[in-house]
mmCIF file of C-alpha atoms in Angstrom:
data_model
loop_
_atom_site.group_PDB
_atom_site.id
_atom_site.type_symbol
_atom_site.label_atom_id
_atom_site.label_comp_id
_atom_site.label_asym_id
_atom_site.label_seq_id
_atom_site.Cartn_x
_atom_site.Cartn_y
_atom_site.Cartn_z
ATOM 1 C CA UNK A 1 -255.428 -143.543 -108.249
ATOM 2 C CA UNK A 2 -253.792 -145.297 -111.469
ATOM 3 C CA UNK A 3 -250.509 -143.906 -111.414
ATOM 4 C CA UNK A 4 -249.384 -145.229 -114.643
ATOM 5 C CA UNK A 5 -247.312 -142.934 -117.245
ATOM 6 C CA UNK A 6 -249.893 -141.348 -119.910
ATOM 7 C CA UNK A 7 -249.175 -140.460 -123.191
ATOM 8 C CA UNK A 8 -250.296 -136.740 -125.231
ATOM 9 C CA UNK A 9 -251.027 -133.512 -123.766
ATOM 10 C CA UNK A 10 -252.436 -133.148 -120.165
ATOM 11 C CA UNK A 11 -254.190 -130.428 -118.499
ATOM 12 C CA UNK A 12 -252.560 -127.533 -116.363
ATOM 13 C CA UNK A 13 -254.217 -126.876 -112.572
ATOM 14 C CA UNK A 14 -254.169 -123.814 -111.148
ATOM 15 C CA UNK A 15 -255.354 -124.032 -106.901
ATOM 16 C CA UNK A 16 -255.802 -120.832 -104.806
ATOM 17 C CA UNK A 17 -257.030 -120.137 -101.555
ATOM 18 C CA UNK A 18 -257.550 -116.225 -100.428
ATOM 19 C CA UNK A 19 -258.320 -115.490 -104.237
ATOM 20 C CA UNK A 20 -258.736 -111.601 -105.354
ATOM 21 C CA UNK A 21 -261.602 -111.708 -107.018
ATOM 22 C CA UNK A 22 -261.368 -108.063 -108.460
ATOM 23 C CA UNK A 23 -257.846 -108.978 -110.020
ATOM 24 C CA UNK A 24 -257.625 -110.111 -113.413
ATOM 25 C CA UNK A 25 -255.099 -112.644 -112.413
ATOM 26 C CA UNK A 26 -256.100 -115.717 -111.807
ATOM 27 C CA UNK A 27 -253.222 -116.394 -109.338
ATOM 28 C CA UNK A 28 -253.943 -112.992 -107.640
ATOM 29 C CA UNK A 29 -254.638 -113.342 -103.526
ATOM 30 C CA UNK A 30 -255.456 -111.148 -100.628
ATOM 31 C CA UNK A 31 -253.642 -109.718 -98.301
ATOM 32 C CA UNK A 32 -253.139 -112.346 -95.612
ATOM 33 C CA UNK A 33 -253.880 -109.662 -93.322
ATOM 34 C CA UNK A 34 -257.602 -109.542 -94.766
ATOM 35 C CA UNK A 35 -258.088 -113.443 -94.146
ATOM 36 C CA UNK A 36 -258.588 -114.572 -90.698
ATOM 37 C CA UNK A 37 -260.267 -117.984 -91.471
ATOM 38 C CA UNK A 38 -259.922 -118.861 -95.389
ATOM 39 C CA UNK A 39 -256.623 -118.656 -97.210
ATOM 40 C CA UNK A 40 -254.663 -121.709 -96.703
ATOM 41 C CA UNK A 41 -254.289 -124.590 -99.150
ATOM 42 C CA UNK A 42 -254.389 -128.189 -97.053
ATOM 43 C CA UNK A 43 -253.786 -131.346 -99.076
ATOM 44 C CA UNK A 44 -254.758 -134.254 -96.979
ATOM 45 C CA UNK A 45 -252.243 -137.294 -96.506
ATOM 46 C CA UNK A 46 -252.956 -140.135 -99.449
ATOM 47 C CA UNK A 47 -253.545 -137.074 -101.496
ATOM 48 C CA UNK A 48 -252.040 -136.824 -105.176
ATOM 49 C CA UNK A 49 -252.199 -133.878 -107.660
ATOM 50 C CA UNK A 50 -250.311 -134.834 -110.539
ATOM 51 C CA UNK A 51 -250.852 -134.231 -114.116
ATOM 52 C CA UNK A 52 -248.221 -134.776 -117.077
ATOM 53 C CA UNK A 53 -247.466 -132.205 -119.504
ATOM 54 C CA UNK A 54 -249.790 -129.863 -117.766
ATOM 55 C CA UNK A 55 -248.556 -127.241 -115.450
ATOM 56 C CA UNK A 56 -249.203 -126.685 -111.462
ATOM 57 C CA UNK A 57 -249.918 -123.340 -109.849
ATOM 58 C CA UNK A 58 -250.804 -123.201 -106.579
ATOM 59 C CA UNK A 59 -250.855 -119.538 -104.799
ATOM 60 C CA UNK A 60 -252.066 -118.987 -101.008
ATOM 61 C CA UNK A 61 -252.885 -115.999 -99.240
ATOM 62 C CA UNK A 62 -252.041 -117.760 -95.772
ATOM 63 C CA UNK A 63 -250.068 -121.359 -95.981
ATOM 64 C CA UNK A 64 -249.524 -124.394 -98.061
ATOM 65 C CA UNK A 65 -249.765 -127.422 -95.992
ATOM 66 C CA UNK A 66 -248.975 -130.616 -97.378
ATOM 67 C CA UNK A 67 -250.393 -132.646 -93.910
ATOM 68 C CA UNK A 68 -249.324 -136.405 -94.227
ATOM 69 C CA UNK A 69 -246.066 -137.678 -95.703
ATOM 70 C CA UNK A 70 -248.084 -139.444 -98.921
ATOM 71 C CA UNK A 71 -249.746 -135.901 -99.440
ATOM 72 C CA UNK A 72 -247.632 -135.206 -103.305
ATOM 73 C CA UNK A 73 -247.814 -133.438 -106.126
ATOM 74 C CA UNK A 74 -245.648 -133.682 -109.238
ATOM 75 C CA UNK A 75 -245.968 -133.774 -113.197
ATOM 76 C CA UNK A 76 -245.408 -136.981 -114.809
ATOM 77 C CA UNK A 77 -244.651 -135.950 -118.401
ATOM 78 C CA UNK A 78 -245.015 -138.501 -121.366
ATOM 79 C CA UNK A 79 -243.299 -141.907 -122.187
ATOM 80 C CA UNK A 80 -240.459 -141.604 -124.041
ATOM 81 C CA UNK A 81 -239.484 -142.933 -127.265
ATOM 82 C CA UNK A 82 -238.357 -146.760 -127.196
ATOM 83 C CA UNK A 83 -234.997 -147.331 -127.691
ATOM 84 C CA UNK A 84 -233.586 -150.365 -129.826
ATOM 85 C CA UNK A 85 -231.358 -152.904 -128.268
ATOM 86 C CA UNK A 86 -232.710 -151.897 -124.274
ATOM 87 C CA UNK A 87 -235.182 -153.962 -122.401
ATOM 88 C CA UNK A 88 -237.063 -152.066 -120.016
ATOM 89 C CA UNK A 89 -236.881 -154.114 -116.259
ATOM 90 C CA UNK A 90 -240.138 -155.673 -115.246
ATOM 91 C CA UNK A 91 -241.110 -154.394 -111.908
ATOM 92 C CA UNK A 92 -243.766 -157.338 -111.623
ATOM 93 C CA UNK A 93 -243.990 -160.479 -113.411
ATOM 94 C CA UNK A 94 -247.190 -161.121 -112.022
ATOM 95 C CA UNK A 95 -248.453 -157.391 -113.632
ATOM 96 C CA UNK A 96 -246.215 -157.279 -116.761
ATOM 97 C CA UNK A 97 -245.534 -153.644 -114.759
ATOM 98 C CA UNK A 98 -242.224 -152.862 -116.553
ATOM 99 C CA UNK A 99 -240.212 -149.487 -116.275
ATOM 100 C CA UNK A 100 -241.232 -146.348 -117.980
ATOM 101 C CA UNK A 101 -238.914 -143.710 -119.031
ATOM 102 C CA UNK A 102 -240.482 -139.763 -119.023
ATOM 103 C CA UNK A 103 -239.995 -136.899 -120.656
ATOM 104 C CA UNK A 104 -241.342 -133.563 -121.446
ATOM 105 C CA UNK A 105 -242.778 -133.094 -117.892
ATOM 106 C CA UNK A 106 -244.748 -129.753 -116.882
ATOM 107 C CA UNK A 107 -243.684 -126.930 -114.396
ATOM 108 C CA UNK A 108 -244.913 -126.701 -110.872
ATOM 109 C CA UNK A 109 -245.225 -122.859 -109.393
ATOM 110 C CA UNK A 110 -245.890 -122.720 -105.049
ATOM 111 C CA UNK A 111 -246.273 -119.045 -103.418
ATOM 112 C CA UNK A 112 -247.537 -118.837 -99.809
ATOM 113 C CA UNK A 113 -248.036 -115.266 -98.342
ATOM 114 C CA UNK A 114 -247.261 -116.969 -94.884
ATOM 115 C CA UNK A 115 -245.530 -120.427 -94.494
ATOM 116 C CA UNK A 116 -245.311 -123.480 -96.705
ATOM 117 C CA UNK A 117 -245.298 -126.779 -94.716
ATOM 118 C CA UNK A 118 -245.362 -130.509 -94.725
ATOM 119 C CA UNK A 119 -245.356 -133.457 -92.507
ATOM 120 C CA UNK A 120 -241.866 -135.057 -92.115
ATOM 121 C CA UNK A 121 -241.045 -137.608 -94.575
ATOM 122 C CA UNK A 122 -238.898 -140.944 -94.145
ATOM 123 C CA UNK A 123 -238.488 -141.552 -97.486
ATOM 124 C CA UNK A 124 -234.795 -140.927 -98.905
ATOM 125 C CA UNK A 125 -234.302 -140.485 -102.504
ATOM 126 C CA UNK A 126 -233.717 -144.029 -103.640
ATOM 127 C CA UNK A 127 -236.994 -145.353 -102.251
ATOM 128 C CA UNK A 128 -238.468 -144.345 -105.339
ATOM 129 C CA UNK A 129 -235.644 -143.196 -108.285
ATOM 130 C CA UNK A 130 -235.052 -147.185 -108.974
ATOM 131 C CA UNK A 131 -231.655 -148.186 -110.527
ATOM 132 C CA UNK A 132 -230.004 -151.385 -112.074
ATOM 133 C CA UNK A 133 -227.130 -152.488 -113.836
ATOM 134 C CA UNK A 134 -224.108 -154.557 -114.166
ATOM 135 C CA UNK A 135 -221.932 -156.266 -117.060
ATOM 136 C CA UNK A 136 -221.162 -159.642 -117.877
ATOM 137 C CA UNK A 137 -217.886 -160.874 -116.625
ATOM 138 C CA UNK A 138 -216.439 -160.165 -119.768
ATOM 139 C CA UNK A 139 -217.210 -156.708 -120.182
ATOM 140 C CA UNK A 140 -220.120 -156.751 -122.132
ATOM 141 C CA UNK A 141 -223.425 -156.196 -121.889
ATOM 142 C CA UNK A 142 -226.506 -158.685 -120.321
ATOM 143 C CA UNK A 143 -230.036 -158.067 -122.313
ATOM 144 C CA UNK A 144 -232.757 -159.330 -119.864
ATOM 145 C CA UNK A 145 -236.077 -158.794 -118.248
ATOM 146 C CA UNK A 146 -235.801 -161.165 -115.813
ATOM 147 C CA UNK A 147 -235.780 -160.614 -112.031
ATOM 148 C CA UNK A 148 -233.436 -163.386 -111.643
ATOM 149 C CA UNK A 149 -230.717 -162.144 -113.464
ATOM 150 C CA UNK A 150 -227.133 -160.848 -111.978
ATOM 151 C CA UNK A 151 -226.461 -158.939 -115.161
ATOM 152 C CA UNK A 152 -228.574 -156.362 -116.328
ATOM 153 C CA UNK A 153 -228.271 -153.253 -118.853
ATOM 154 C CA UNK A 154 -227.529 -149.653 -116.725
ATOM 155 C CA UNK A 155 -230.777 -148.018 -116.267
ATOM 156 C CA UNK A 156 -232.453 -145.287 -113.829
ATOM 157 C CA UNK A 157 -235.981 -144.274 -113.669
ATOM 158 C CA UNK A 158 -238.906 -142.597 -111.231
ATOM 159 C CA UNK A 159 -241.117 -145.448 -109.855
ATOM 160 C CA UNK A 160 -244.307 -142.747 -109.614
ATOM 161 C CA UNK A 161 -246.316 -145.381 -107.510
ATOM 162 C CA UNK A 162 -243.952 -145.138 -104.574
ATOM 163 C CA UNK A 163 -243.227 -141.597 -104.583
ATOM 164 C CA UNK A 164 -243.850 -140.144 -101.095
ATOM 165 C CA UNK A 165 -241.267 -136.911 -101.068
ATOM 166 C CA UNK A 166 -243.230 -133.696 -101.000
ATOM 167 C CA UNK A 167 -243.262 -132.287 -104.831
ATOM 168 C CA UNK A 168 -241.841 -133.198 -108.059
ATOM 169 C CA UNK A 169 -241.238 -132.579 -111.638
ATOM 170 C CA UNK A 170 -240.552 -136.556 -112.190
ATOM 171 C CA UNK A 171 -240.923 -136.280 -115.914
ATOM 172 C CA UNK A 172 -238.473 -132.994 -116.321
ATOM 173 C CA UNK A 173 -239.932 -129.353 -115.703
ATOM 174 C CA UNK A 174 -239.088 -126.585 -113.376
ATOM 175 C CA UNK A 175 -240.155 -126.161 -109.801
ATOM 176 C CA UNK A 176 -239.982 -122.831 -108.329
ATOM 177 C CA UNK A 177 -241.468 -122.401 -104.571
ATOM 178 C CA UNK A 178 -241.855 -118.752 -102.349
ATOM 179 C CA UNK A 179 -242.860 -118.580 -98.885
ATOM 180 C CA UNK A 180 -242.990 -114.869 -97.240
ATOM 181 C CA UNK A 181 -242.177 -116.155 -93.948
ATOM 182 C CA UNK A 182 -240.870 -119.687 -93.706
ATOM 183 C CA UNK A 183 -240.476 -123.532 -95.479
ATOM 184 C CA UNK A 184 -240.277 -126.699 -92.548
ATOM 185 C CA UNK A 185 -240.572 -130.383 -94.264
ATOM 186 C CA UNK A 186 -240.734 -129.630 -97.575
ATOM 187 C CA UNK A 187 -239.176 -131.325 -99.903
ATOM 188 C CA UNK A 188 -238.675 -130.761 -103.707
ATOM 189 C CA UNK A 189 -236.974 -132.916 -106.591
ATOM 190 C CA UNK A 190 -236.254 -132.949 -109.964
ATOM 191 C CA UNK A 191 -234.979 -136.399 -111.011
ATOM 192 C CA UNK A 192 -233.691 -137.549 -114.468
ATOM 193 C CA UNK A 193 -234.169 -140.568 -115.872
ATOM 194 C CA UNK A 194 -231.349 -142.894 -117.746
ATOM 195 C CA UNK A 195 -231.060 -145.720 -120.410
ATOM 196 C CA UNK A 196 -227.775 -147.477 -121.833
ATOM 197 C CA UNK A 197 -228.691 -149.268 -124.822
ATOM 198 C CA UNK A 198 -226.990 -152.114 -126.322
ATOM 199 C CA UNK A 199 -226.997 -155.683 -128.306
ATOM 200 C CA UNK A 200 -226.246 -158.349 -125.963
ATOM 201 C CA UNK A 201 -222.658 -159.296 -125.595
ATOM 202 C CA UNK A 202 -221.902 -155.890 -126.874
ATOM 203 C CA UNK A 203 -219.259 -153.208 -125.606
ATOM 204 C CA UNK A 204 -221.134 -150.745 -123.625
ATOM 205 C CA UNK A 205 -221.027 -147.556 -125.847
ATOM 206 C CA UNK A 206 -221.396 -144.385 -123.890
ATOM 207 C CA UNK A 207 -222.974 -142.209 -127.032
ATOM 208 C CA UNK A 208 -226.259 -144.767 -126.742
ATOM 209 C CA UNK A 209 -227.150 -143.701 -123.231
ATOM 210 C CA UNK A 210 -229.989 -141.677 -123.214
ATOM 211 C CA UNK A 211 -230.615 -139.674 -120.144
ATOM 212 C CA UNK A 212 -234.497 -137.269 -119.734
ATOM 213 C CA UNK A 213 -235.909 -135.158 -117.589
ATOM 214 C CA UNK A 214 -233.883 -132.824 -114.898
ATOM 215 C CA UNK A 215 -235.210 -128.821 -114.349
ATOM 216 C CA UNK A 216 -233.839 -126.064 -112.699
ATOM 217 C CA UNK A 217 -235.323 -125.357 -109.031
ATOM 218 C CA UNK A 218 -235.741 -122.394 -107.363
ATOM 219 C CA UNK A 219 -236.930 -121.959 -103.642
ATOM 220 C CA UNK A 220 -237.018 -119.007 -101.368
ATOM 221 C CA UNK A 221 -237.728 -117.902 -98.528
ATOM 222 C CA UNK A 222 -238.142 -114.643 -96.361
ATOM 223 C CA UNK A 223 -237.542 -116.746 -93.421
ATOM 224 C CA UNK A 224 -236.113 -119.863 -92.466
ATOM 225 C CA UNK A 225 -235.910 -123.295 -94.415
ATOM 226 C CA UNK A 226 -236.175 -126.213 -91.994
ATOM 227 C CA UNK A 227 -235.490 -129.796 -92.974
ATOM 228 C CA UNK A 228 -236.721 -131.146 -96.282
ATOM 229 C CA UNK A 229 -234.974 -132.551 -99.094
ATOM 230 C CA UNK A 230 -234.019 -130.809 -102.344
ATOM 231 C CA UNK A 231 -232.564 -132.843 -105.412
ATOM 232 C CA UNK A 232 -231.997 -131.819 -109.102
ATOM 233 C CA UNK A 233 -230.166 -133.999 -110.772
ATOM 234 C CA UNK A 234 -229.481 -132.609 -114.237
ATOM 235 C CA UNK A 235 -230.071 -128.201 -114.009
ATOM 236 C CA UNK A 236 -229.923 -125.587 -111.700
ATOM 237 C CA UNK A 237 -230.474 -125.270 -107.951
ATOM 238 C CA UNK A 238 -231.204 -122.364 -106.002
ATOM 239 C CA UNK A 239 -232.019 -122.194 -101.619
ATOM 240 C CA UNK A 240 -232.553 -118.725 -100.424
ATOM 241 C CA UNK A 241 -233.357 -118.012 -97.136
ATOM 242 C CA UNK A 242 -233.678 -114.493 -95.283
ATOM 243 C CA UNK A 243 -233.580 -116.344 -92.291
ATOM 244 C CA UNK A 244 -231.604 -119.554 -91.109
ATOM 245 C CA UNK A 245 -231.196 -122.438 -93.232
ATOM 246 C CA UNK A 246 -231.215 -125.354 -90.997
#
């Protein structure tokens, strides 16, 4: 999968499993009662559903099952506009891979009738939300793209191609996630992304960092929440649990 940033519009997906075909909504689902066999949603480990402006709805009549930890799904966004006076880092010299910076990600909806569930993760957040930066000695700041360097502008961003961590609105958006019974190993984050731009040699001005992305997230449950990681970095987070939070 090329998990390069795309620029323009992007489509929105909409998965369900249990669907009510008489309903006029195409999010509707059975009764999880009425479905002994189908119903569940199961996205297999090295599995990625990601799209960038777009939207992702996913509704279950049974479970959502995310089963291996490299089993994601986010929204990307766009790239962002290019700032003057910042060098994005070069992740690869022998690529030209360099940084991207984006914005105007899409929403991501989960609602499981039953549980939603993942395989445990070792990932923590800084395996893939990258960071650099440091001054000159003198104060000022160090324009650069190479690897080499000591001094480097301030900058944050979402390295997509080593995201591993459940779901995520990595380009901004909302995520909002409802389980009737409970939530074990999942994990949900809404990072933002940051750039401090700046002539070299110049006083690092605060007013010229541009920061995108960030979402409010919502998650409940009407059972327990077990283990999993939750991170919004810019916005508003919400756990509920009817049950234990643990």
């Amino acid at each position: 999968v090329n998990k390069a940033l795309k620029g323009g519009d992007s489509w929105s997906y909409r998965l369900v499993a249990g669907a009510d075909q008489t309903s006029a909504d195409p999010l509707a689902v059975l009764a999880s009662a009425q479905l002994t066999e189908n119903g569940d949603i199961k996205l297999a480990d090295q599995t990625i559903v990601r799209t960038g402006t777009g939207t992702i709805d996913i509704a279950a009549g049974r479970d959502v099952i995310l089963e291996g930890a490299a089993s994601v799904i986010y929204t990307a966004g766009v790239p962002g506009p290019v700032l003057a006076d910042f060098i994005s880092p070069r992740i690869s010299t022998l690529t030209g891979t360099i940084a991207e910076y984006p914005t105007r990600g899409g929403d991501i909806a989960i609602h499981a009738q039953r549980d939603i569930k993942a395989a445990p993760s070792t990932q923590i957040i800084t395996d893939w939300l990258f960071r650099q930066g440091s001054l000159n000695p003198d104060g000022t700041l160090a324009t650069t793209q190479s690897t080499n360097s000591n001094h480097r502008q301030p900058t944050w961003w979402t390295q997509f191609s080593q995201f591993k961590q459940g779901i995520g609105a990595l380009g901004g958006g909302d995520i909002t996630i409802t389980a009737a019974r409970d939530i074990d190993n999942f994990s949900a984050v809404i990072p933002t992304n940051g750039r401090l731009a700046g002539a070299n040699k110049s006083i690092p001005d605060p007013f010229k960092l541009v920061v995108q992305g960030g979402g409010n997230l919502d998650v409940t449950a009407g059972g327990d929440i077990r283990s999993g990681i939750f991170y919004v970095a810019r916005g508003l987070g919400e756990i509920k649990a009817d049950g234990a939070l643990s």
